XYZ file of C-alpha atoms in Angstrom:
692
model
C -4.971 0.902 -57.986
C -5.381 3.457 -60.020
C -7.996 5.636 -58.884
C -8.487 7.178 -62.297
C -11.848 7.307 -63.893
C -12.944 9.219 -67.215
C -14.936 12.238 -65.895
C -18.251 11.512 -68.324
C -18.121 7.802 -66.388
C -18.006 9.216 -63.279
C -20.568 12.033 -63.254
C -22.861 9.014 -64.898
C -22.655 6.873 -61.560
C -22.967 9.865 -59.452
C -26.208 10.801 -61.212
C -27.408 7.140 -60.974
C -26.336 6.360 -57.316
C -28.542 10.109 -57.021
C -31.891 8.778 -59.089
C -31.182 5.484 -56.452
C -31.453 7.805 -53.872
C -34.799 9.640 -54.607
C -36.317 6.119 -55.406
C -35.237 4.033 -52.456
C -36.702 7.279 -50.452
C -39.826 6.930 -52.361
C -39.821 3.244 -51.387
C -39.415 3.961 -47.570
C -41.694 7.228 -46.991
C -44.992 5.783 -49.184
C -45.043 5.739 -53.008
C -46.892 2.407 -52.786
C -48.670 2.457 -55.924
C -46.270 0.306 -57.687
C -46.685 -2.482 -56.098
C -48.032 -5.737 -58.553
C -49.390 -8.038 -56.915
C -49.888 -11.703 -58.350
C -52.433 -13.586 -58.075
C -51.944 -17.433 -56.621
C -53.344 -19.403 -59.372
C -50.356 -18.433 -61.158
C -47.781 -19.517 -59.048
C -48.839 -23.006 -59.114
C -49.816 -24.170 -62.147
C -52.251 -27.265 -63.386
C -49.807 -29.614 -64.857
C -47.480 -28.708 -61.221
C -45.145 -26.367 -62.356
C -44.598 -23.238 -60.911
C -43.775 -21.877 -57.012
C -43.288 -25.053 -55.064
C -41.812 -23.802 -51.803
C -40.410 -20.820 -50.338
C -38.072 -20.592 -47.469
C -37.522 -17.065 -45.856
C -38.388 -13.888 -46.278
C -38.989 -10.826 -43.357
C -41.425 -11.094 -40.843
C -43.934 -8.197 -41.977
C -46.456 -8.828 -39.337
C -47.892 -10.936 -36.211
C -50.580 -11.413 -34.256
C -51.444 -14.054 -31.514
C -53.825 -16.431 -30.371
C -54.398 -19.539 -27.695
C -50.320 -20.353 -28.539
C -50.103 -19.882 -31.378
C -48.501 -16.361 -34.021
C -49.671 -16.303 -37.238
C -46.814 -14.390 -39.096
C -46.978 -12.563 -42.488
C -43.177 -14.127 -43.607
C -41.538 -13.464 -47.603
C -45.299 -12.933 -48.982
C -47.502 -15.707 -47.406
C -49.080 -16.621 -43.595
C -47.102 -19.241 -41.529
C -48.891 -20.035 -38.400
C -46.287 -20.908 -35.708
C -47.090 -23.104 -32.490
C -45.213 -21.179 -29.521
C -45.183 -23.999 -27.497
C -43.265 -26.559 -29.514
C -40.226 -28.278 -27.841
C -37.043 -26.810 -29.255
C -38.580 -23.714 -30.413
C -41.910 -22.148 -32.548
C -42.794 -24.822 -34.843
C -44.945 -24.288 -38.535
C -47.640 -26.132 -38.209
C -49.564 -24.816 -40.959
C -49.014 -21.799 -44.066
C -51.890 -19.999 -46.611
C -50.514 -20.399 -50.480
C -48.637 -17.836 -51.750
C -49.846 -14.036 -51.242
C -49.997 -11.287 -53.888
C -47.947 -9.070 -51.493
C -46.707 -8.836 -48.782
C -48.048 -8.912 -45.014
C -48.957 -5.192 -43.731
C -51.640 -6.613 -41.228
C -53.319 -9.088 -39.430
C -55.973 -9.327 -37.378
C -57.899 -12.892 -35.299
C -61.472 -12.252 -35.242
C -64.242 -15.186 -34.847
C -61.941 -17.820 -36.057
C -60.342 -15.617 -38.975
C -57.294 -14.754 -39.153
C -57.476 -11.004 -41.899
C -54.690 -10.453 -43.994
C -54.055 -6.030 -44.907
C -52.207 -7.170 -48.381
C -51.098 -3.110 -49.897
C -52.962 -2.963 -53.042
C -53.800 -6.219 -53.295
C -56.591 -5.218 -50.532
C -57.857 -8.027 -48.024
C -57.717 -11.460 -47.360
C -59.841 -13.754 -44.684
C -58.548 -17.015 -44.016
C -59.212 -19.762 -41.457
C -57.285 -20.039 -38.478
C -55.510 -23.599 -38.969
C -57.284 -26.719 -37.542
C -55.637 -29.493 -34.927
C -53.897 -31.952 -37.764
C -54.105 -29.596 -41.046
C -51.166 -28.227 -42.515
C -53.811 -25.519 -44.603
C -55.238 -22.102 -43.970
C -57.024 -21.881 -46.682
C -58.361 -18.600 -48.486
C -62.291 -17.650 -47.427
C -62.834 -14.448 -48.775
C -61.474 -11.327 -50.014
C -61.903 -7.890 -50.851
C -60.280 -5.002 -53.451
C -58.174 -1.857 -52.195
C -59.370 1.943 -54.020
C -55.303 2.091 -52.984
C -53.124 0.255 -50.548
C -54.451 -1.780 -47.049
C -52.514 -1.394 -43.981
C -53.767 -1.660 -41.051
C -57.291 -3.339 -39.529
C -59.828 -3.502 -37.415
C -62.557 -5.528 -36.427
C -66.199 -6.235 -35.021
C -68.749 -8.496 -35.360
C -69.191 -8.479 -39.287
C -67.747 -5.241 -39.702
C -64.599 -4.932 -40.282
C -62.516 -1.254 -41.366
C -59.709 -1.097 -42.979
C -57.040 2.040 -43.377
C -56.622 2.162 -47.258
C -54.051 4.815 -47.679
C -55.053 7.854 -49.709
C -58.477 6.763 -50.405
C -59.075 7.070 -46.643
C -60.893 4.575 -44.081
C -63.248 2.392 -45.932
C -65.938 -0.178 -43.977
C -66.567 -3.730 -45.308
C -69.787 -6.166 -43.916
C -69.373 -9.855 -44.350
C -72.852 -11.557 -46.029
C -73.674 -14.422 -44.685
C -71.650 -16.260 -47.629
C -68.903 -15.516 -45.355
C -68.009 -12.434 -48.480
C -67.352 -9.470 -47.895
C -69.546 -6.602 -49.574
C -68.578 -2.718 -50.047
C -70.458 -0.792 -46.947
C -69.107 2.739 -47.133
C -65.639 5.388 -46.853
C -64.590 8.214 -45.965
C -61.451 10.231 -47.162
C -59.368 11.413 -45.749
C -56.363 14.002 -46.329
C -53.549 11.656 -45.550
C -52.047 8.254 -46.146
C -54.165 6.110 -43.863
C -51.898 3.060 -42.163
C -54.020 2.036 -38.738
C -56.920 2.339 -37.355
C -58.287 1.459 -34.150
C -61.656 0.817 -33.028
C -63.351 1.845 -29.472
C -67.351 2.361 -29.210
C -68.550 4.672 -31.631
C -65.300 6.071 -32.555
C -62.603 5.248 -35.123
C -59.435 6.420 -34.735
C -56.924 6.359 -37.762
C -53.070 6.960 -38.078
C -53.336 9.648 -41.610
C -49.762 9.661 -41.516
C -48.487 12.912 -42.740
C -51.861 14.495 -41.479
C -51.739 12.803 -37.785
C -54.616 10.940 -35.535
C -58.687 11.120 -37.313
C -61.494 10.883 -35.144
C -64.307 8.799 -36.192
C -68.237 8.762 -36.078
C -69.308 5.326 -36.757
C -72.525 5.448 -34.535
C -73.920 5.239 -38.157
C -71.421 2.778 -39.579
C -72.802 3.337 -43.542
C -72.475 6.586 -43.383
C -68.764 7.383 -41.246
C -68.712 11.218 -39.903
C -65.914 13.157 -39.491
C -65.820 14.195 -35.868
C -61.498 15.805 -35.752
C -58.189 15.428 -36.070
C -54.929 16.104 -34.329
C -51.569 16.655 -36.615
C -48.607 15.058 -35.111
C -45.188 15.855 -35.460
C -44.398 12.701 -37.798
C -45.675 10.021 -39.692
C -48.886 8.524 -37.912
C -48.422 4.546 -38.638
C -50.349 2.971 -36.062
C -52.670 3.732 -32.904
C -54.273 2.157 -30.005
C -56.693 3.781 -27.456
C -57.923 3.514 -24.384
C -58.959 4.478 -20.979
C -59.786 8.892 -23.376
C -55.822 8.280 -24.488
C -54.918 7.781 -28.096
C -51.121 6.121 -28.159
C -49.425 7.211 -31.811
C -46.790 5.951 -33.632
C -45.803 8.330 -35.256
C -42.586 7.198 -37.231
C -39.234 9.282 -36.575
C -41.177 11.695 -34.049
C -41.979 8.807 -32.034
C -44.407 7.872 -29.937
C -47.168 10.733 -29.032
C -49.484 10.432 -26.278
C -53.188 12.162 -27.294
C -55.911 13.092 -25.185
C -59.117 12.168 -26.433
C -61.120 12.279 -23.565
C -63.242 13.831 -25.622
C -63.018 13.314 -29.577
C -64.177 16.614 -30.599
C -61.319 18.384 -28.902
C -58.100 15.904 -29.142
C -54.798 17.416 -27.764
C -51.415 15.933 -27.254
C -50.117 15.189 -24.000
C -46.319 14.460 -24.144
C -44.006 12.500 -26.916
C -41.347 10.476 -26.407
C -38.645 10.518 -28.778
C -37.418 7.093 -31.630
C -34.184 6.007 -31.635
C -35.049 5.148 -35.967
C -38.746 4.757 -36.664
C -41.548 3.719 -34.583
C -44.057 2.502 -37.373
C -46.248 -0.539 -34.793
C -47.245 -0.171 -31.286
C -48.676 -2.759 -28.494
C -50.674 -1.468 -25.918
C -51.324 -3.881 -22.280
C -52.079 -2.005 -19.031
C -49.724 0.856 -18.404
C -47.004 -0.416 -20.745
C -46.976 0.456 -24.455
C -44.158 -1.494 -26.526
C -42.840 -0.045 -29.329
C -41.324 -1.696 -33.072
C -38.896 0.603 -33.540
C -37.472 -0.480 -36.583
C -33.793 -0.515 -36.313
C -33.720 0.527 -33.061
C -34.720 -1.980 -31.334
C -38.436 -2.810 -29.839
C -38.960 -0.514 -26.751
C -41.080 -0.953 -23.123
C -42.142 2.148 -22.013
C -44.571 3.616 -18.806
C -47.333 4.972 -19.506
C -49.217 5.035 -16.129
C -48.470 8.847 -15.807
C -49.472 9.395 -19.189
C -48.275 12.815 -19.196
C -44.906 11.222 -18.154
C -44.202 7.859 -20.310
C -41.085 7.092 -19.330
C -38.531 4.268 -21.008
C -38.279 1.284 -18.713
C -35.637 -0.825 -21.565
C -35.139 -1.360 -24.851
C -34.376 -4.741 -26.631
C -31.824 -3.863 -29.900
C -30.782 -7.216 -30.660
C -32.601 -7.049 -33.907
C -32.397 -6.196 -37.628
C -35.694 -4.111 -38.274
C -38.744 -3.927 -35.288
C -41.280 -3.551 -37.693
C -44.433 -4.780 -35.346
C -45.230 -6.355 -31.712
C -47.758 -8.172 -30.614
C -48.740 -9.079 -26.844
C -49.307 -12.438 -25.896
C -49.390 -13.774 -22.424
C -49.820 -17.744 -22.369
C -50.354 -17.709 -18.562
C -53.102 -15.564 -18.798
C -51.523 -12.964 -16.229
C -50.258 -9.920 -16.238
C -52.786 -7.257 -17.854
C -49.257 -5.522 -19.200
C -48.566 -9.518 -20.643
C -45.603 -11.270 -19.901
C -44.391 -12.022 -23.843
C -43.653 -10.625 -26.539
C -44.306 -10.636 -29.959
C -41.641 -9.045 -32.197
C -41.600 -9.340 -36.219
C -37.585 -8.694 -37.125
C -37.477 -8.073 -40.984
C -34.581 -7.863 -40.891
C -32.725 -7.253 -44.623
C -31.661 -4.210 -46.027
C -33.989 -0.559 -46.424
C -34.187 -0.588 -42.644
C -36.865 -2.765 -42.603
C -38.660 -0.132 -44.966
C -41.521 -1.257 -47.536
C -40.885 -4.255 -49.412
C -42.775 -3.454 -52.360
C -42.493 0.151 -54.001
C -39.282 -0.818 -55.634
C -37.638 -3.325 -57.342
C -34.484 -4.415 -55.749
C -32.775 -5.633 -58.591
C -33.127 -2.052 -60.550
C -32.053 -0.632 -57.900
C -29.225 -2.520 -56.890
C -27.994 -1.202 -60.240
C -27.725 1.837 -59.221
C -25.455 1.890 -56.710
C -27.197 1.005 -53.674
C -25.487 -1.229 -52.315
C -23.082 0.924 -50.176
C -26.552 0.714 -47.569
C -26.220 -2.579 -46.746
C -25.568 -2.829 -42.775
C -23.240 -5.678 -41.455
C -24.954 -8.660 -41.176
C -25.872 -9.315 -37.819
C -27.638 -12.759 -38.072
C -30.846 -14.740 -38.546
C -34.059 -12.243 -38.930
C -37.447 -13.826 -37.744
C -39.856 -13.881 -35.206
C -38.706 -13.495 -31.655
C -40.232 -14.365 -28.600
C -39.248 -11.805 -25.692
C -39.999 -11.867 -22.515
C -41.009 -8.883 -20.722
C -42.324 -10.367 -16.906
C -39.191 -8.225 -15.773
C -39.643 -4.731 -17.296
C -36.520 -3.369 -17.051
C -34.854 -6.511 -18.580
C -36.462 -8.147 -21.551
C -34.791 -11.539 -22.355
C -35.416 -13.542 -25.548
C -36.252 -16.466 -25.057
C -36.746 -18.078 -28.960
C -36.453 -17.103 -32.108
C -38.351 -18.275 -35.291
C -35.226 -17.949 -38.091
C -35.863 -16.512 -41.376
C -34.329 -15.955 -44.091
C -34.582 -12.372 -44.875
C -32.396 -10.833 -47.996
C -31.193 -13.858 -50.563
C -29.048 -12.342 -52.274
C -27.254 -15.871 -54.176
C -26.904 -19.026 -53.567
C -24.542 -22.471 -54.279
C -26.070 -26.137 -54.643
C -24.341 -29.407 -53.889
C -25.341 -32.647 -52.876
C -27.837 -31.469 -52.014
C -27.794 -28.880 -49.604
C -27.881 -25.002 -50.986
C -25.790 -22.194 -49.478
C -27.316 -19.194 -48.988
C -25.823 -15.437 -49.759
C -28.052 -14.492 -47.146
C -27.109 -10.030 -46.555
C -28.490 -10.111 -42.910
C -28.267 -13.182 -41.718
C -24.838 -14.034 -43.675
C -24.191 -17.222 -44.676
C -27.241 -19.812 -44.233
C -27.260 -23.357 -44.657
C -30.481 -25.254 -46.090
C -31.664 -29.281 -47.054
C -32.663 -28.931 -50.496
C -32.624 -32.664 -50.921
C -36.689 -32.536 -51.628
C -36.733 -29.290 -53.387
C -40.414 -29.438 -52.894
C -39.641 -28.612 -48.630
C -35.989 -27.181 -48.488
C -35.053 -26.735 -44.830
C -33.456 -24.659 -42.260
C -30.304 -26.167 -41.132
C -27.432 -23.233 -40.154
C -26.253 -20.194 -40.473
C -23.060 -17.969 -40.100
C -22.794 -14.345 -39.118
C -20.696 -12.323 -40.939
C -18.847 -9.417 -40.571
C -20.441 -7.533 -43.714
C -23.728 -8.229 -45.195
C -23.445 -11.502 -47.377
C -23.950 -10.752 -51.037
C -22.828 -14.246 -53.230
C -20.991 -17.446 -52.150
C -19.256 -20.377 -53.915
C -18.526 -23.590 -52.716
C -14.339 -25.167 -53.180
C -14.578 -28.417 -51.634
C -14.662 -28.315 -47.695
C -15.031 -24.718 -47.672
C -17.461 -21.864 -48.955
C -15.857 -18.421 -50.255
C -17.954 -15.531 -48.959
C -17.955 -12.084 -51.086
C -19.510 -10.043 -47.513
C -19.209 -6.825 -48.801
C -17.756 -3.583 -46.582
C -15.537 -6.371 -44.807
C -14.210 -8.441 -48.455
C -14.243 -11.845 -48.309
C -14.166 -14.925 -46.142
C -13.473 -18.517 -45.725
C -15.596 -21.076 -43.920
C -15.027 -24.797 -43.404
C -17.915 -26.826 -44.138
C -15.936 -29.834 -43.616
C -18.519 -30.727 -40.729
C -21.680 -29.188 -42.258
C -24.463 -27.984 -41.076
C -21.805 -26.699 -39.098
C -20.172 -24.017 -39.970
C -16.947 -22.140 -38.916
C -15.276 -19.048 -40.362
C -11.896 -19.850 -41.341
C -9.833 -16.470 -42.047
C -10.834 -12.688 -44.189
C -9.148 -10.867 -46.704
C -10.494 -7.169 -46.538
C -10.350 -5.465 -50.267
C -10.648 -1.842 -50.951
C -14.618 -1.715 -52.269
C -17.216 -4.077 -51.589
C -17.149 -7.156 -52.255
C -20.688 -8.366 -53.816
C -19.530 -11.499 -56.487
C -16.605 -14.003 -56.487
C -14.729 -16.539 -59.114
C -12.033 -18.941 -58.196
C -9.374 -20.658 -59.862
C -7.378 -22.615 -57.474
C -4.965 -21.015 -55.342
C -6.647 -17.069 -56.761
C -9.928 -16.004 -55.409
C -11.055 -13.110 -57.931
C -13.548 -10.609 -56.424
C -15.949 -8.138 -57.839
C -15.407 -5.333 -55.496
C -17.620 -3.117 -56.508
C -16.365 0.785 -57.368
C -12.795 -0.450 -56.419
C -13.236 -3.067 -60.179
C -11.441 -5.945 -59.513
C -9.581 -7.298 -56.671
C -7.150 -10.629 -56.527
C -7.162 -12.345 -53.431
C -4.189 -15.508 -52.815
C -5.668 -18.169 -51.402
C -3.521 -21.088 -51.040
C -3.436 -20.327 -46.996
C -7.509 -20.285 -46.629
C -7.012 -19.410 -42.266
C -4.847 -16.020 -44.350
C -5.467 -15.538 -47.446
C -4.339 -12.080 -48.899
C -4.652 -9.492 -50.871
C -2.189 -9.197 -54.116
C -4.378 -6.751 -56.365
C -6.489 -4.263 -57.685
C -7.642 -3.113 -61.286
C -9.824 -0.039 -61.712
C -12.797 -0.769 -63.799
C -14.677 2.321 -64.851
C -18.301 0.980 -63.326
C -19.065 -0.686 -60.047
C -17.627 -3.899 -60.352
C -20.280 -6.673 -59.773
C -20.266 -10.272 -61.087
C -17.794 -12.363 -62.532
C -17.387 -15.261 -64.662
C -14.813 -17.523 -65.839
C -14.527 -18.914 -69.738
C -13.296 -22.787 -68.817
C -11.191 -22.674 -71.980
C -8.829 -19.589 -71.629
C -7.289 -17.529 -69.017
C -9.784 -14.953 -69.572
C -12.564 -13.553 -66.597
C -15.390 -11.708 -67.427
C -16.815 -8.408 -65.075
C -20.058 -7.654 -64.796
C -19.599 -3.852 -64.481
C -22.653 -2.761 -64.607
C -23.014 0.947 -66.200
C -19.320 -0.013 -67.019
C -20.243 -2.995 -69.568
C -18.995 -5.802 -69.993
C -15.108 -5.850 -68.871
C -12.664 -8.855 -70.376
C -10.096 -9.337 -68.771
C -6.329 -11.606 -69.257
C -5.581 -14.176 -66.616
C -2.111 -14.808 -68.060
C -0.548 -13.921 -65.495
C -3.318 -14.896 -62.191
C -1.860 -12.199 -60.063
C -2.314 -9.168 -61.664
C -4.879 -9.383 -64.459
C -4.541 -7.639 -67.403
C -8.023 -5.785 -68.954
C -8.239 -6.693 -72.893
C -11.423 -5.451 -74.339
C -14.774 -3.961 -72.797
C -18.157 -3.717 -74.250
C -20.210 -1.064 -73.110
C -22.574 -0.959 -75.124
C -25.024 -3.733 -73.318
C -25.261 -0.547 -71.195
C -25.176 -2.656 -68.243
C -23.850 -5.805 -67.792
C -25.466 -7.862 -64.346
C -23.866 -11.635 -65.012
C -22.595 -13.458 -67.820
C -22.945 -17.257 -69.204
C -21.044 -18.396 -71.285
C -21.571 -21.107 -74.594
C -18.329 -21.733 -76.600
C -17.872 -18.299 -78.524
C -21.322 -16.859 -77.252
C -22.425 -15.104 -74.184
C -25.242 -13.955 -72.646
C -25.662 -10.578 -70.136
C -28.154 -10.462 -68.006
C -28.662 -6.023 -68.659
C -31.008 -5.522 -65.758
C -33.534 -2.947 -67.328
C -31.958 -4.286 -71.106
C -32.941 -6.788 -70.558
C -30.958 -9.703 -72.051
C -27.621 -9.296 -74.878
C -25.815 -12.061 -77.225
C -22.482 -11.004 -77.760
C -20.070 -12.622 -79.694
C -16.804 -13.333 -78.434
C -15.083 -15.385 -80.937
C -12.562 -12.671 -80.853
C -11.458 -11.613 -76.949
C -10.361 -8.296 -78.318
C -13.582 -7.402 -79.858
C -16.970 -7.896 -78.407
C -19.573 -7.204 -79.721
C -23.336 -7.986 -79.227
C -25.177 -9.464 -81.936
C -28.702 -9.306 -80.240
C -30.515 -8.658 -77.466
C -34.077 -9.222 -76.010
C -36.013 -6.695 -74.314
C -37.984 -8.332 -71.240
C -40.463 -7.207 -68.351
C -38.280 -6.681 -65.714
C -34.814 -6.326 -64.859
C -32.386 -9.124 -65.695
C -29.814 -9.535 -63.177
C -29.247 -13.676 -63.410
C -28.456 -15.974 -66.313
C -28.420 -19.794 -66.023
C -28.627 -21.828 -69.850
C -29.865 -25.366 -70.216
C -29.197 -26.528 -73.525
C -31.328 -24.205 -76.364
C -33.306 -22.620 -72.654
C -32.164 -19.184 -70.727
C -33.076 -18.629 -67.301
C -33.160 -15.320 -66.457
C -33.792 -14.061 -63.450
C -35.646 -11.347 -64.109
C -36.312 -8.761 -60.679
C -40.053 -8.042 -59.564
C -40.930 -10.641 -62.582
C -40.039 -13.495 -61.908
C -38.366 -16.051 -63.470
C -38.156 -15.758 -67.434
C -37.508 -18.822 -69.777
C -35.871 -18.056 -73.170
C -35.420 -19.937 -76.426
C -31.467 -19.670 -77.907
C -31.618 -22.240 -80.770
C -31.436 -19.086 -82.711
C -28.960 -17.263 -80.663
C -29.435 -13.864 -83.000
C -33.787 -13.720 -82.712
C -33.411 -15.149 -78.755
C -37.479 -16.142 -78.037
C -39.006 -16.101 -74.930
C -41.132 -18.998 -73.850
C -42.537 -19.012 -70.455
C -42.457 -16.375 -67.189
C -43.163 -17.525 -63.541
C -44.214 -14.975 -61.750
C -42.807 -15.290 -57.990
C -42.481 -13.248 -54.766
C -39.808 -10.972 -53.988
C -36.734 -9.985 -56.417
C -35.199 -12.513 -58.225
C -31.344 -12.252 -58.349
C -29.530 -15.039 -58.952
C -30.134 -18.660 -59.358
C -29.372 -22.425 -59.981
C -30.724 -25.002 -61.683
C -31.071 -28.938 -60.289
C -32.981 -31.722 -61.493
C -36.472 -29.894 -62.680
C -36.310 -27.251 -60.162
C -35.200 -23.779 -60.551
C -33.742 -22.634 -57.171
C -34.206 -18.427 -57.359
C -32.351 -16.276 -54.746
C -35.325 -13.674 -54.042
C -34.095 -11.284 -51.484
C -36.538 -10.554 -49.615
C -38.920 -14.036 -50.944
C -36.278 -16.044 -49.655
C -35.176 -18.927 -51.251
C -37.821 -19.458 -53.976
C -37.658 -23.185 -55.202
C -39.714 -23.615 -59.130
C -40.985 -26.884 -60.385
C -40.073 -26.477 -64.013
C -43.004 -27.047 -66.912
C -42.017 -31.047 -68.155
C -41.277 -29.309 -71.383
C -37.896 -27.771 -69.636
C -36.685 -31.021 -67.993
C -33.457 -29.566 -66.355
C -32.018 -32.865 -65.577
C -31.235 -33.805 -68.872
C -29.757 -30.762 -70.194
C -27.121 -30.890 -67.919
C -26.268 -34.754 -67.452
C -22.619 -33.280 -66.020
C -24.070 -31.966 -62.788
C -25.539 -34.645 -61.121
C -26.850 -32.918 -58.073
C -23.215 -31.463 -57.263
C -24.100 -27.655 -59.088
C -22.664 -23.876 -58.018
C -24.106 -21.666 -60.813
C -24.880 -18.694 -59.826
């Protein structure tokens, strides 16, 4: 493989990668103010169009009560029956929420959800036989609502850089602002004991606030901690602080005016949440998993055991179904899975980050994330007893015969039943050696682009059973796929375009690689000619000849599109998803001289594009789905926009629905407006489409 590339291109890529690193770090360690809340009314319209269903999404918060678990799952609340035969089962869901859930609290038949910059929402707990969780009230945030505590008609909210907010519920059930006290840090969680509030204040540690007069909170004392104070629990004159990368801090607060640090215990990754029960503290340590800590001697906390078979442990709650041991016998563990180590899901448009090469930070796939039930009746040997599985980072999909095959980076290949697009149902999954970025279908087989692990052939002849057949390593990071006959073409990241001989699916074989100047992300075959188009990110659009299918040769390139992430063809015209630059229209009538003839600036980074008649459907990152009129290709015009949870990356069209790979939003099923009849526009697809 020719590894040379122009020094200016290398410099541009390196600069872009550095910028992405700064953006990602900002998203993980603060910077929450960029979150753009969605209103539920925007997601579902009066004419029936809009978000019809959502499958998956990372579990970001959990609380248990009376045999139920309420889970923050992919921008909505899901109530699970923990005692259902066969494992946790959905009994109710909220409407889509405006932002991911940061904390949950059950009080007086209500569940309160902290939603970052979208503030606070309160819901009714589900009643027997009802699948609804109606919203009862809400309150805004002055910055970023993280942790909650309640007593009677009062509620405390840790509100980021706006400090601690005190709310009072009026006789009509609405929340009214009562008071607020500022804090110097980034308030993330709060515990309320007697007349004192204990505020986990991010980088400034623990602050103690007198609430004997709730309308006039008063600062009492503070103690700094070495890490990022993110959660706190208080009992018996002791405060236990989840301190991010600094682990667990034990603080003596017997004299609230003079707190002092007793002990600490290091983290394997970053302790973001904890639960206290008797002499045990349970730590959600992100990629370090679940830690069980004995604090019988608070000056010498000791690790009893760890449960590490998780993607990213981000929240933990005690749920003792027997009402027995003070330490609890069962834990509810929210496993966010996905990328970013379970970090903030709100502050960054992950599609835009992908444009600049964050892909290399993806972990290997290790199976489903979701809600994990952990038996801790033997504290030295925690045992997982059940899992509510949830695709946590859906990047691509292929649809055939009412079944959707999802490339879910962390979980691998996921199979869902989409025969009723308004009620998708999870069927099965197959963990892949590398993070799954793309999937295409070929007869009884599926091919998966598995990142650093190359490509994987999967036998789906007996679906829902999925069985691995064979793998082929590639020199880069397999991100996108295209298939023609016995040749599988791979968008291979910084290695460019790779070619794999798949005449023997059980033993696929790498035969060639062609370097490209950018970062090969996706591929489109021209059905009318022996040509392949490579969306090469900052390298623009590359045109490859397949006259010799085993040895592609570059014919031409077009770098004026700035960023190329996807291409849809319509005769001699190509429509390029150009990331932050929107949509580009390309004249491809002369394959040796492609030229840009028009463009459309859009809100959001356009990452995927599909055509239906005179319409283009754009997956526009955190700005959802955009609908564009192409009747005059030289003057494309936006007709409609559908906001969606998550980050819209790729999409497929089926019988009046757009099916969107929404990254941490999961699989999104969007009912199109009556004026956008996909079924009529795509008569040749019927119920068989493998669009990406």
